[in-house]
Amino acid sequence: MGVGLYGENGLDPQTSMSIMNTYIIPIMFYGLEIVIPRGRCLETLNIQFKKFLKQLLSLPKTVADPAIYMISGMLPVEAQIDVKILTFYGNITRQGKNSIEWQLAERQLNVKSINSNSWFSLLRKIFLKYELNDPAQYLVNPISKCQWKREITSKVQKFWIEKILNQAKLYTSLKYLSLIYKPGQCHPIANTNTMNSREIIRIPTKLKIATGSYILQTVRAKFKSNTELSICKLCNETEETLPHFLLTCKSLEDIRKPILEDLINSCSEELAAFNMKGEHFDILQLIIDPFNYMTMLRNEKVFKVIQNIIDPKCRRLCYNLHCERYRLLQLDDIKKKKRK
């Protein structure tokens, strides 16, 4: 995949997803409404699709699967193939009784059992999964293309939104990521209110922190218990956890203090207008994903305040701390090499 498409020197996630929908998805899923992949073939497609999404979002391979769908706004492979199958069947129902496809559909739906390997038997299972009416009913009473598209889109999205959000609740690594999943739209945390390259560069760091995939010493110590300690290498005082890194590490205080004070002042001033002044705010949650508090008041103005004022400051804080941390770690490595 081209370097300019993703990563710290690439496009923002929303643009990357649009390009993927335009150029990659049609080719990747071409013809799969006819030859329906199952078993290992479906799993291979699924693995490759998730790999693409993780690359575009600059996330590691180990990130939880629900996170990539929530952030990218993409439907899983199975859902997208189901939509293609349902769309294709909708075209058959509107062809009329004189067409061969319509006659074949009528015969197969009447003759084949749901357990057979027929295409129409698999179609029945898809109808049952999304709680649609019997497929034979649409042959007798076909509905318009627009109405059919609205119906299947609504049913498929409802099913997968519920499934993915329920899965996300099971991952402790996603406890700071707000449960927002709108197919076709990137998660607010991955969007910027500007096309400024400086803002786009900051997105990957924020996404890693929000999905629990940002590597700190506590994570390294779990996998390299014999060679790595969980103690923060910057201050050498306590374990380097996410709260320590974002809020309390003394070595990062000069970077943190002015931005954090500005962030707290902005929250006090801007959110007070929405009667949220008395609400209890977890400062760690606010820094990682302030959109979690958007659900307190389902107000478009609250969303815009968070998106335009609060979230850019949170993103800036995370990115500056990240850069300073790595700068200090590199200096420490250089000093150790000189001693040797």
Coordinates of C-alpha atoms in Angstrom, one line a residue:
M1 CA 0.0 0.0 0.0
G2 CA 1.4 3.4 -1.0
V3 CA 3.2 5.4 1.7
G4 CA 1.2 8.5 1.1
L5 CA -2.1 6.8 1.8
Y6 CA -1.7 6.1 5.5
G7 CA 0.6 6.7 8.4
E8 CA 2.0 9.8 9.8
N9 CA 2.8 11.3 6.4
G10 CA -0.5 10.3 4.8
L11 CA -4.1 11.3 4.4
D12 CA -6.6 11.6 7.2
P13 CA -8.7 8.5 8.0
Q14 CA -11.9 9.8 6.5
T15 CA -10.3 10.4 3.1
S16 CA -8.4 7.1 3.2
M17 CA -11.7 5.3 3.9
S18 CA -13.4 7.1 1.0
I19 CA -10.5 6.0 -1.3
M20 CA -10.8 2.4 -0.1
N21 CA -14.6 2.4 -0.7
T22 CA -14.1 3.8 -4.2
Y23 CA -11.2 1.7 -5.5
I24 CA -10.4 -1.3 -3.2
I25 CA -13.8 -2.6 -2.0
P26 CA -15.4 -3.0 -5.5
I27 CA -12.5 -5.1 -6.7
M28 CA -12.0 -7.0 -3.5
F29 CA -15.7 -8.1 -3.3
Y30 CA -16.3 -8.3 -7.1
G31 CA -18.7 -11.2 -8.0
L32 CA -19.0 -12.5 -4.4
E33 CA -22.7 -12.1 -4.5
I34 CA -22.7 -15.1 -6.9
V35 CA -19.9 -17.2 -5.6
I36 CA -20.5 -16.8 -1.9
P37 CA -17.2 -17.4 0.1
R38 CA -17.4 -19.6 3.2
G39 CA -15.1 -21.2 5.7
R40 CA -11.4 -20.6 5.0
C41 CA -12.0 -18.4 2.0
L42 CA -14.2 -16.0 4.0
E43 CA -11.7 -16.0 6.8
T44 CA -8.8 -15.1 4.4
L45 CA -10.8 -12.2 3.0
N46 CA -11.6 -11.1 6.5
I47 CA -8.0 -11.2 7.6
Q48 CA -6.8 -9.2 4.6
F49 CA -9.6 -6.6 5.0
K50 CA -8.8 -6.0 8.6
K51 CA -5.1 -5.7 7.7
F52 CA -6.0 -3.0 5.2
L53 CA -8.0 -1.1 7.8
K54 CA -5.3 -1.3 10.4
Q55 CA -2.7 0.0 8.0
L56 CA -4.9 2.9 6.9
L57 CA -5.5 3.8 10.6
S58 CA -1.8 3.3 11.5
L59 CA -2.8 0.8 14.2
P60 CA -0.8 -2.4 15.1
K61 CA -2.0 -5.9 14.2
T62 CA -2.8 -6.6 17.9
V63 CA -5.5 -4.0 18.2
A64 CA -9.0 -5.3 19.0
D65 CA -11.2 -5.9 15.9
P66 CA -14.2 -4.0 17.1
A67 CA -12.0 -0.9 17.4
I68 CA -11.1 -0.8 13.7
Y69 CA -14.7 -1.1 12.6
M70 CA -15.8 1.6 15.0
I71 CA -13.0 4.0 14.1
S72 CA -13.2 3.4 10.3
G73 CA -17.0 3.2 10.1
M74 CA -16.6 0.2 7.8
L75 CA -18.8 -2.9 7.9
P76 CA -17.1 -6.3 8.3
V77 CA -16.5 -8.5 5.2
E78 CA -19.5 -10.7 6.0
A79 CA -21.9 -7.8 6.2
Q80 CA -20.7 -6.2 2.9
I81 CA -21.1 -9.5 1.1
D82 CA -24.5 -10.0 2.6
V83 CA -25.5 -6.6 1.3
K84 CA -24.3 -7.5 -2.2
I85 CA -26.3 -10.8 -2.1
L86 CA -29.5 -9.0 -0.9
T87 CA -29.1 -6.3 -3.5
F88 CA -28.7 -8.9 -6.2
Y89 CA -31.8 -10.8 -5.1
G90 CA -33.7 -7.5 -5.1
N91 CA -32.8 -7.1 -8.8
I92 CA -34.1 -10.6 -9.5
T93 CA -37.5 -9.9 -7.8
R94 CA -38.0 -6.9 -10.0
Q95 CA -37.3 -8.6 -13.3
G96 CA -40.8 -10.1 -13.6
K97 CA -42.2 -13.6 -14.1
N98 CA -40.9 -13.9 -17.7
S99 CA -37.2 -13.8 -16.8
I100 CA -35.2 -17.0 -16.3
E101 CA -33.7 -15.7 -13.1
W102 CA -37.1 -15.0 -11.6
Q103 CA -38.4 -18.5 -12.5
L104 CA -35.2 -20.1 -11.2
A105 CA -35.6 -18.2 -7.9
E106 CA -39.2 -19.3 -7.5
R107 CA -38.4 -23.0 -8.2
Q108 CA -35.3 -23.1 -5.9
L109 CA -37.1 -21.4 -3.0
N110 CA -39.9 -23.9 -3.2
V111 CA -37.8 -27.0 -3.8
K112 CA -34.6 -26.6 -1.8
S113 CA -34.4 -27.0 2.0
I114 CA -32.6 -24.5 4.1
N115 CA -29.8 -27.0 4.8
S116 CA -28.9 -27.5 1.2
N117 CA -25.9 -25.9 -0.5
S118 CA -28.0 -24.0 -3.0
W119 CA -27.5 -20.3 -3.4
F120 CA -31.1 -19.7 -2.5
S121 CA -30.8 -21.7 0.7
L122 CA -27.9 -19.5 1.8
L123 CA -30.1 -16.6 0.9
R124 CA -32.8 -17.8 3.3
K125 CA -30.3 -18.0 6.1
I126 CA -29.3 -14.4 5.4
F127 CA -33.0 -13.3 5.5
L128 CA -33.4 -15.1 8.9
K129 CA -30.2 -13.5 10.2
Y130 CA -31.4 -10.0 9.5
E131 CA -35.1 -10.7 10.4
L132 CA -36.4 -10.0 6.9
N133 CA -39.6 -11.4 5.5
D134 CA -39.6 -14.7 3.6
P135 CA -37.7 -14.2 0.3
A136 CA -40.5 -15.8 -1.7
Q137 CA -42.8 -13.0 -0.6
Y138 CA -40.7 -10.4 -2.5
L139 CA -41.1 -12.4 -5.7
V140 CA -44.9 -12.1 -5.5
N141 CA -44.8 -8.5 -4.2
P142 CA -41.6 -6.9 -5.3
I143 CA -40.7 -3.5 -3.9
S144 CA -38.9 -0.6 -5.5
K145 CA -35.2 -0.4 -5.7
C146 CA -34.9 2.5 -3.3
Q147 CA -37.3 1.0 -0.8
W148 CA -35.4 -2.3 -0.9
K149 CA -32.0 -0.6 -0.5
R150 CA -33.3 1.3 2.5
E151 CA -34.7 -1.8 4.1
I152 CA -31.6 -4.0 3.8
T153 CA -29.3 -1.2 4.8
S154 CA -31.3 -0.5 7.9
K155 CA -31.5 -4.2 8.9
V156 CA -27.9 -5.0 8.2
Q157 CA -26.5 -1.9 9.9
K158 CA -28.7 -2.4 13.0
F159 CA -27.5 -6.1 13.3
W160 CA -23.8 -5.3 13.0
I161 CA -23.9 -2.1 15.1
E162 CA -25.4 -4.0 18.0
K163 CA -23.0 -6.9 17.5
I164 CA -19.8 -4.8 17.3
L165 CA -20.7 -2.5 20.2
N166 CA -21.4 -5.5 22.4
Q167 CA -18.1 -7.1 21.4
A168 CA -16.3 -3.8 22.2
K169 CA -17.6 -3.8 25.7
L170 CA -15.7 -7.1 26.4
Y171 CA -12.3 -5.6 25.7
T172 CA -10.6 -3.8 28.5
S173 CA -8.2 -2.2 26.1
L174 CA -11.2 -0.2 24.7
K175 CA -12.5 1.1 28.0
Y176 CA -11.6 4.7 27.1
L177 CA -12.9 4.6 23.5
S178 CA -16.5 5.9 23.3
L179 CA -19.0 3.4 22.0
I180 CA -19.8 5.2 18.8
Y181 CA -20.3 3.2 15.6
K182 CA -21.9 4.7 12.5
P183 CA -21.3 2.7 9.3
G184 CA -20.1 5.1 6.6
Q185 CA -18.7 7.6 9.1
C186 CA -15.4 7.5 10.9
H187 CA -15.4 7.7 14.6
P188 CA -15.2 11.4 15.8
I189 CA -11.8 10.7 17.4
A190 CA -10.4 10.0 13.9
N191 CA -11.8 13.2 12.3
T192 CA -10.3 16.7 12.2
N193 CA -12.1 20.0 11.6
T194 CA -9.3 21.0 9.3
M195 CA -7.1 19.5 6.6
N196 CA -4.0 20.9 8.3
S197 CA -1.2 18.2 8.0
R198 CA -0.1 19.0 11.5
E199 CA -3.5 17.9 12.8
I200 CA -3.5 14.8 10.6
I201 CA -0.1 13.7 11.9
R202 CA -1.4 13.7 15.5
I203 CA -4.3 11.3 14.8
P204 CA -2.3 8.0 14.8
T205 CA -0.9 8.6 18.3
K206 CA -4.3 9.4 19.6
L207 CA -5.8 6.3 18.1
K208 CA -3.2 4.1 19.5
I209 CA -3.8 5.5 23.0
A210 CA -7.6 5.2 22.7
T211 CA -7.4 1.6 21.5
G212 CA -5.0 0.5 24.2
S213 CA -2.2 -0.3 21.7
Y214 CA 0.2 2.4 22.7
I215 CA 3.4 0.7 23.9
L216 CA 4.4 1.7 27.4
Q217 CA 6.9 0.0 29.8
T218 CA 4.1 -1.9 31.6
V219 CA 3.2 -3.5 28.2
R220 CA 6.9 -4.3 27.4
A221 CA 7.4 -5.9 30.8
K222 CA 4.5 -8.3 30.2
F223 CA 6.1 -9.7 27.1
K224 CA 9.8 -9.3 28.2
S225 CA 9.6 -10.0 31.9
N226 CA 13.3 -11.2 32.0
T227 CA 14.8 -8.1 30.3
E228 CA 12.3 -5.2 30.8
L229 CA 10.9 -3.6 34.0
S230 CA 7.6 -1.8 34.2
I231 CA 9.2 1.2 35.8
C232 CA 9.1 4.4 33.8
K233 CA 12.4 5.0 32.2
L234 CA 11.9 8.8 32.3
C235 CA 11.4 9.4 35.9
N236 CA 12.3 6.1 37.4
E237 CA 9.7 6.5 40.2
T238 CA 6.8 4.3 39.4
E239 CA 5.2 2.0 36.8
E240 CA 4.7 3.6 33.4
T241 CA 0.9 3.2 33.0
L242 CA -1.3 5.2 30.8
P243 CA -2.4 7.5 33.7
H244 CA 1.2 8.0 34.7
F245 CA 2.3 8.8 31.1
L246 CA -0.6 11.3 30.4
L247 CA -1.0 12.9 33.9
T248 CA 1.8 12.4 36.4
C249 CA 5.2 11.7 34.9
K250 CA 7.5 14.5 36.2
S251 CA 9.8 14.3 33.2
L252 CA 7.0 15.4 30.9
E253 CA 5.5 18.0 33.2
D254 CA 6.9 21.0 31.2
I255 CA 5.1 19.7 28.1
R256 CA 1.9 18.7 29.9
K257 CA 1.2 21.6 32.2
P258 CA 0.4 24.5 29.8
I259 CA -1.7 22.3 27.5
L260 CA -3.5 20.6 30.3
E261 CA -4.4 23.9 32.0
D262 CA -5.6 25.3 28.7
L263 CA -7.7 22.1 28.2
I264 CA -9.3 22.3 31.6
N265 CA -10.1 26.0 31.2
S266 CA -11.7 25.4 27.9
C267 CA -13.9 22.6 29.3
S268 CA -15.0 24.8 32.2
E269 CA -15.9 27.7 29.9
E270 CA -17.4 25.9 26.9
L271 CA -19.3 23.0 28.6
A272 CA -20.7 25.2 31.4
A273 CA -23.1 26.7 28.8
F274 CA -24.7 23.2 28.4
N275 CA -25.4 22.7 32.1
M276 CA -22.5 20.3 32.4
K277 CA -20.5 22.2 34.9
G278 CA -21.7 20.0 37.8
E279 CA -20.9 16.8 36.0
H280 CA -17.9 14.7 37.2
F281 CA -15.3 14.6 34.5
D282 CA -12.6 11.9 34.5
I283 CA -9.6 13.9 33.2
L284 CA -8.0 10.8 31.7
Q285 CA -11.1 9.9 29.8
L286 CA -11.4 13.5 28.7
I287 CA -7.8 13.5 27.3
I288 CA -8.1 10.2 25.5
D289 CA -11.7 10.5 24.1
P290 CA -13.8 13.5 25.1
F291 CA -16.6 12.3 22.8
N292 CA -17.5 9.9 25.6
Y293 CA -19.2 12.8 27.3
M294 CA -21.2 13.8 24.2
T295 CA -23.8 11.2 25.3
M296 CA -24.6 13.2 28.4
L297 CA -26.4 15.8 26.3
R298 CA -27.5 14.6 22.8
N299 CA -26.9 18.1 21.4
E300 CA -25.3 19.0 18.1
K301 CA -23.7 22.0 19.7
V302 CA -22.0 19.9 22.3
F303 CA -20.5 17.8 19.6
K304 CA -19.2 20.8 17.7
V305 CA -17.6 22.3 20.8
I306 CA -15.8 19.0 21.5
Q307 CA -14.8 18.5 17.9
N308 CA -13.6 22.1 17.2
I309 CA -12.2 23.1 20.6
I310 CA -11.6 20.3 23.1
D311 CA -10.5 17.4 21.0
P312 CA -7.8 19.3 19.1
K313 CA -6.2 20.2 22.4
C314 CA -6.5 16.6 23.6
R315 CA -4.9 15.4 20.4
R316 CA -2.1 18.0 20.7
L317 CA -1.4 17.0 24.3
C318 CA -1.1 13.3 23.5
Y319 CA 1.1 13.9 20.5
N320 CA 3.4 16.3 22.3
L321 CA 3.8 14.0 25.2
H322 CA 4.5 11.1 22.8
C323 CA 7.2 13.1 20.9
E324 CA 8.9 14.3 24.2
R325 CA 8.8 10.8 25.6
Y326 CA 10.6 9.3 22.6
R327 CA 13.0 12.2 22.5
L328 CA 14.0 11.6 26.1
L329 CA 14.2 7.8 25.6
Q330 CA 16.5 8.3 22.6
L331 CA 18.8 10.6 24.6
D332 CA 18.9 7.9 27.3
D333 CA 19.9 5.3 24.8
I334 CA 22.7 7.5 23.5
K335 CA 24.0 8.1 27.0
K336 CA 24.1 4.3 27.6
K337 CA 25.9 3.6 24.4
K338 CA 28.6 6.2 25.3
R339 CA 29.1 4.6 28.7
K340 CA 29.8 1.3 27.0

